[in-house]
Amino acid sequence: MEVKRHPMAPTRSGINLAVLVLATLGASTVLANEQNALEHARLAEAAAQRAEWTTARQEYEKAYAESPDPILNLQIGRCLHLERKYQEALSHYEQYAIALQNNHMPLGDDYWKNLAETYDALDRPAEALQAYNQLLKDYPSTKFRPDESLLARLQRREEKKRRPLYKTPWFWGVVGSSVAIVATGLGVGLYFGLRKGPSLCPPVLGPGEICP
């Protein structure tokens, strides 16, 4: 039996054409977004060359809004570090790392270098050392190889943080001062007590008795 097509129903060729038009429009939009992102990234790099870190970060953020490339999170994090917004920088480094790990991609030596420097700035030497060690393990020929003096300084700071309170020199200085103050107080009290001498008054005075 022949099925009659409704006169307003789209033909197969019409559907194919509509899909093609939508795909073309979508591709055009994506291409426009990519171009806008590249322009913002170019402006960000120019601002970074002038050490205008806030402007650079804002342009990278605009680029990310147009095209959320994970590498832009690394650039935003670096700008935040240079703005001394270290905790916010860590957040963007984390987003970058998660995106790359989900796609089974290497993080790159600049990631480990940036992460280590931010941990160092936050006075978290143990984590800074871990990041530097990972950098050297994954990228032995990296151009970001840290100086031995930097690693030694971080090691000393990490050991100092782990040192028990009673092993720190200032702790015993405070304790010694406190002991000296207490001893001085006891000495003064005994001195005046001895000068005063023992009491000659009986425990209970009778009527008319006066203590000499």
XYZ file of C-alpha atoms in Angstrom:
212
model
C 0.000 0.000 0.000
C 1.393 3.399 -0.915
C 1.892 5.783 1.998
C 1.052 9.341 1.114
C 3.453 11.990 2.361
C 1.967 15.002 4.057
C 2.480 18.039 1.851
C 4.209 19.934 4.685
C 6.531 17.039 5.629
C 10.214 17.676 4.799
C 11.770 15.618 2.055
C 14.894 13.505 2.690
C 16.935 15.884 0.575
C 15.531 18.813 2.559
C 16.518 17.173 5.857
C 20.021 16.490 4.564
C 20.355 20.104 3.481
C 19.205 21.364 6.878
C 21.735 19.136 8.663
C 24.458 20.395 6.352
C 23.524 24.022 7.018
C 23.489 23.494 10.804
C 26.846 21.720 10.681
C 28.296 24.551 8.624
C 26.934 27.145 11.040
C 28.331 25.178 13.983
C 31.724 24.897 12.340
C 31.665 28.618 11.562
C 30.868 29.418 15.203
C 33.663 27.167 16.460
C 36.075 28.749 13.989
C 35.041 32.246 15.106
C 35.525 31.274 18.758
C 38.963 29.874 17.975
C 39.950 33.055 16.202
C 38.718 35.187 19.101
C 40.606 32.990 21.542
C 43.810 33.345 19.524
C 43.420 37.118 19.468
C 42.951 37.277 23.248
C 45.920 34.960 23.735
C 48.041 37.236 21.524
C 47.014 40.257 23.614
C 47.788 38.304 26.793
C 51.291 37.441 25.586
C 51.935 41.065 24.667
C 50.819 42.174 28.153
C 53.047 39.524 29.740
C 56.020 40.875 27.802
C 55.335 44.198 29.526
C 54.999 42.420 32.908
C 51.342 43.509 33.101
C 50.236 40.312 34.786
C 46.656 41.318 35.615
C 45.967 42.397 32.035
C 47.594 39.215 30.731
C 45.488 37.056 33.048
C 42.274 38.798 32.027
C 43.046 38.255 28.335
C 43.834 34.585 28.955
C 40.530 34.263 30.805
C 38.713 35.778 27.807
C 40.499 33.333 25.528
C 39.422 30.444 27.765
C 35.797 31.645 27.652
C 35.944 31.485 23.839
C 37.785 28.176 23.631
C 38.434 26.250 26.898
C 41.877 24.895 26.047
C 43.496 23.414 29.207
C 46.833 25.104 28.442
C 45.147 28.439 29.130
C 44.574 27.366 32.748
C 48.316 26.915 33.089
C 48.897 30.426 31.730
C 46.205 31.916 33.980
C 47.745 30.168 36.985
C 51.180 31.563 36.168
C 49.791 35.098 35.937
C 48.020 34.651 39.278
C 51.298 33.497 40.809
C 53.016 36.637 39.550
C 50.125 38.661 41.018
C 50.903 36.892 44.334
C 47.520 35.172 44.326
C 49.095 31.828 45.061
C 46.061 29.873 46.249
C 44.098 30.847 43.144
C 47.076 29.853 41.013
C 47.024 26.368 42.557
C 43.342 26.020 41.656
C 44.070 26.672 37.973
C 47.058 24.334 37.973
C 44.777 21.633 39.367
C 42.202 22.204 36.606
C 44.962 21.990 34.013
C 46.367 18.763 35.486
C 42.947 17.068 35.706
C 42.135 17.911 32.078
C 45.414 16.520 30.767
C 45.382 13.415 32.959
C 41.835 12.613 31.830
C 43.146 12.648 28.253
C 46.288 10.662 29.171
C 48.574 13.519 28.210
C 51.878 14.482 29.899
C 51.716 17.524 32.148
C 54.903 19.145 30.866
C 57.965 20.420 32.673
C 56.616 23.971 32.903
C 53.682 22.649 34.956
C 55.966 21.067 37.576
C 58.201 24.143 37.657
C 55.254 26.512 38.145
C 53.705 24.241 40.776
C 56.961 24.029 42.740
C 57.444 27.801 42.718
C 53.903 28.402 43.941
C 54.294 25.896 46.787
C 57.579 27.595 47.686
C 55.841 30.990 47.792
C 53.135 29.509 50.058
C 55.842 28.274 52.469
C 55.052 24.634 51.735
C 58.598 23.364 51.199
C 57.771 19.649 51.316
C 55.333 19.950 48.415
C 57.712 22.238 46.522
C 60.430 19.586 46.845
C 58.042 16.893 45.628
C 57.181 18.963 42.554
C 60.851 19.652 41.770
C 61.700 15.966 42.216
C 58.889 15.001 39.844
C 60.166 17.570 37.363
C 63.662 16.055 37.446
C 62.288 12.508 37.258
C 59.985 13.086 34.278
C 62.172 15.619 32.446
C 65.852 14.998 33.266
C 67.058 17.372 30.531
C 64.605 20.164 31.366
C 65.664 23.772 30.988
C 63.872 24.434 34.288
C 66.336 22.371 36.342
C 66.455 23.931 39.859
C 69.761 24.972 41.421
C 71.175 22.683 44.076
C 71.204 25.660 46.452
C 67.447 26.087 45.984
C 66.791 22.416 46.727
C 69.058 22.595 49.788
C 67.226 25.679 51.057
C 63.866 23.946 50.647
C 65.222 20.871 52.414
C 66.353 22.954 55.398
C 62.991 24.679 55.609
C 61.162 21.367 55.406
C 63.310 19.881 58.185
C 62.761 22.963 60.328
C 58.993 22.608 59.944
C 59.182 18.942 60.976
C 61.478 19.638 63.960
C 59.728 19.171 67.337
C 59.171 22.334 69.319
C 61.558 21.335 72.093
C 64.397 21.037 69.560
C 64.211 24.633 68.402
C 66.719 27.061 70.005
C 64.169 29.842 70.528
C 61.967 27.455 72.529
C 64.698 26.877 75.105
C 65.444 30.588 75.140
C 61.840 31.281 76.127
C 61.847 28.454 78.681
C 65.145 29.688 80.177
C 63.786 33.208 80.509
C 60.646 31.920 82.200
C 62.666 29.834 84.664
C 64.887 32.813 85.450
C 61.854 35.007 86.132
C 60.299 32.405 88.432
C 63.588 31.848 90.261
C 64.058 35.594 90.697
C 60.550 35.899 92.096
C 61.177 33.100 94.561
C 64.498 34.644 95.575
C 62.957 38.053 96.238
C 60.147 36.466 98.229
C 62.566 34.495 100.396
C 64.777 37.546 100.936
C 61.955 39.701 102.244
C 60.565 36.798 104.232
C 63.898 36.254 105.995
C 64.318 39.994 106.683
C 60.935 40.079 108.306
C 61.944 37.174 110.602
C 59.686 34.743 112.469
C 56.590 36.064 114.189
C 56.907 36.440 118.024
C 53.147 36.664 118.542
C 51.410 33.712 120.161
C 48.810 31.972 118.023
C 45.993 33.485 120.128
C 46.260 36.762 122.013
C 44.594 36.979 125.391
C 42.573 39.964 126.643
C 44.760 43.069 126.898
C 47.791 41.309 125.267
C 49.702 43.249 122.615
C 51.967 41.645 120.047
C 55.496 43.111 120.433
